[in-house]
């Protein structure tokens, strides 16, 4: 249990770094999704199922979706130019 | 182990700031902002955690069984909503700014250009 | 500032902060070895006092209901803000119905896709309602349920195509839902005041522990939050989706909104 | 429950409910009803909060939400619920903010009728957040209102959907969101240390044992609030956001939101850390330095601006430095001066932003060089602007002068007096110069202000002039009220609040070294500076040109510093946190 929590924490730190280092925003969306999933697993490990559930629906679905749509909107505008 | 979560929180915050300061794409910058925010999640939840306690939901366990701190979890729920709302607003503005100026580079966008 | 210079400045401030940060980290209580008196008291007092089993929901909807009201107001702000920002630029006239991007082919969807999407969306919708309803008993609650409902509505888009989707999901109904949820929340706060009690005071029968109806006014607040979140998030998603196909319009410059 | 305690929650429930109802009915409302409803709600709130301030003068009015009062936990070290406490200073500041919102709603009458009441929804939420921020006694609840305030402000800044307002809003959002995360980290640390979120219990838990946790938590909270209050080096976002927001919103930003940051800092120092020696020492000995640097830098930068709203934004930064010095006094007199300063400065700055809005509505510009001489027909506005500029330069009448004087005596620190005089003179002088150029057509070759950033913009212009001038003149008239009407009340209020916090008085003894009192020093300097710059001729001889170039240099440097890139601002914030940690370890 102790080791599991510790490993989850380290993975969360690495996932954050991955989000920052993926400079290509399209790739970053995947990193964000992964970050959301890792965080929600960590929250499960920290005995916070409520928070984990919201992190899954918000952090791993809605927010990356917003990113995706925003990137698409930027791309649409660029094509038109 | 007893300081690991605090180090992870500090690390996430610092990494997020680094990402923002060196970002060349506003959408990327918003992503880095959410990394900064995940530092606050980790910190708050870790503050309320206890090794020998279950979730603060007394459905399977009767009330009175040891449970972790529900207050910080409620705070993090609020925090998650804040993150989502700020992200939505930021991305909306980024999309509009891109339409008007044709750029999403935070090192090119600036209000009120110098006159000289 | 050049990037390299900036990174150097950041490194300098990190070096300056490191001793202080380490002092704070070292002084933090060891991880996982104590629960704050506040949390312990909530776990001890609230199940008996409010007959709910989900302490997080109890903190959110009752003990610290004011925080949640502020949080719902933030959602209100963000929704209003995105609507203003995205719709304002397109002009009010285009907001009612779908806009089609000229030159983009309408993808024909197979019947199977439509069926699966409708089925999954219905399922997701009911799952959201389930999560919201059981929020006071098991993990979940109005917020999570509301977001699930919103994403279910979005799934409908995959199946139905954009134009049809827009004719089902109407902006003004969503903003009504959002406002009504927030208003209901405010009323839950204000009505006890009229009765001479503290704001947000529980005035309904408490129900029984582990039952679907438990927690008195918390049930109402939970429903209000579910409405507001479902309406708000769908509206945000809808405005963003619209943005990917907004037509090129001549904007009159700087006409304050 | 006592009637006052029953009415207390309405201070936030009323605007929140009104906003929700407006949004709900936005598609069916008749035109102008939103204007009317918002104005009435904010006037009601001003009256309510004023009444609460009066009732709470001796004993704060407390309301425990949902009835979870301290007894309900069954143990003395836990408070389960959230409370609002209307002590006289908090309620008075709330009342003042509600009044400013009412004035701004009148000023913007009919400005925003294109989109369904969305402006009013955002503004009412903004107002609710500011009042909640002032009244709450719970740290996380404070954060919630802080964040609601920010989010409403973000949306309002971007409202005109012009290129620069969008970009200003981006800078604003990124910096302030980082600030709020920093605040949340601070809250997490303090919660780990004290196990509670209630102000009084936190103060009790922190009392006596200085430790790294309390210090670190305080520093992170201070970063957040100083960012909101635009203290150097966290101030960069302000000039971008205030210069590009719609002018009715800038009225609120400069008049209310920024000073709320300083007031929040005051509240947490008094509420949570009064018995932590390290924090009190830092606030008393370290913070004035931040205030002094802010005042001087803001004044200098304001002097070199030509875009009137940007000029006003920098002047806000300069004056907020003085407010911060007031916070740092930690004596009843000094805090009363600080409160009075928030009021006086807010009134004057709101009126001046309204004049900038009038210029934008009439002439599609608020650039003093572009507008040269075109304001002659608008002489009442010019007169109001001159009065505002003189008041801002500390002319010895009205609220602001007394407030500055009180703060000056309370801090008793010669450097602080010099900074106050300098910043008042520079900002007042810059405004006088701009007023003379716009409304009198006085020329003078432009000096360092020539190269400052500027832009043409437009605001909706079909509003009658009197409707825009009316709130402006009313606010100026309020700022001209004799300070004796308010000061004794505020003094008593501040004394009660400080006494209830049991702060260690020995730590805050003043040094008592002020400049020789001279009421006309700052306004005289301001008039002189404005006169000199209007007499300026284009440098012809080689020596004159070299001198002009030399004069440009520092302003050029300031211009490069305020680059407009959010990535730079974030670096400055990190450096600022480092600076706070350093100063903290020194004091």
PDB file of C-alpha atoms in Angstrom, chain D residues 269-270 274 277 279-281 283-285 327-332 335 410-411 498 503-512:
ATOM      1  CA  UNK D 269      -2.533  39.647   9.208  1.00  0.00           C
ATOM      2  CA  UNK D 270      -4.991  40.829  11.848  1.00  0.00           C
ATOM      3  CA  UNK D 274      -1.485  38.725  14.990  1.00  0.00           C
ATOM      4  CA  UNK D 277       6.159  37.507  15.799  1.00  0.00           C
ATOM      5  CA  UNK D 279       5.020  37.630  10.410  1.00  0.00           C
ATOM      6  CA  UNK D 280       4.240  40.800  12.348  1.00  0.00           C
ATOM      7  CA  UNK D 281       7.872  41.856  12.108  1.00  0.00           C
ATOM      8  CA  UNK D 283       4.691  43.150   7.851  1.00  0.00           C
ATOM      9  CA  UNK D 284       5.879  46.047   9.920  1.00  0.00           C
ATOM     10  CA  UNK D 285       9.489  46.271   8.745  1.00  0.00           C
ATOM     11  CA  UNK D 327      -1.363  48.267   6.066  1.00  0.00           C
ATOM     12  CA  UNK D 328       2.158  47.859   7.409  1.00  0.00           C
ATOM     13  CA  UNK D 329       1.684  50.411  10.203  1.00  0.00           C
ATOM     14  CA  UNK D 330      -0.453  47.957  12.212  1.00  0.00           C
ATOM     15  CA  UNK D 331      -1.578  50.760  14.518  1.00  0.00           C
ATOM     16  CA  UNK D 332      -5.217  51.869  14.900  1.00  0.00           C
ATOM     17  CA  UNK D 335      -5.169  51.385   9.702  1.00  0.00           C
ATOM     18  CA  UNK D 410       1.631  56.431  11.748  1.00  0.00           C
ATOM     19  CA  UNK D 411       4.515  54.849   9.866  1.00  0.00           C
ATOM     20  CA  UNK D 498      -6.931  45.609  16.498  1.00  0.00           C
ATOM     21  CA  UNK D 503      -1.614  41.994  18.572  1.00  0.00           C
ATOM     22  CA  UNK D 504       1.725  42.455  20.216  1.00  0.00           C
ATOM     23  CA  UNK D 505       1.871  46.240  20.399  1.00  0.00           C
ATOM     24  CA  UNK D 506       5.548  46.440  21.277  1.00  0.00           C
ATOM     25  CA  UNK D 507       6.533  44.985  17.928  1.00  0.00           C
ATOM     26  CA  UNK D 508       4.875  47.816  16.057  1.00  0.00           C
ATOM     27  CA  UNK D 509       6.280  50.933  17.709  1.00  0.00           C
ATOM     28  CA  UNK D 510       6.659  53.718  15.192  1.00  0.00           C
ATOM     29  CA  UNK D 511       9.909  55.528  14.500  1.00  0.00           C
ATOM     30  CA  UNK D 512       8.410  59.025  14.330  1.00  0.00           C
TER      31      UNK D 512
END
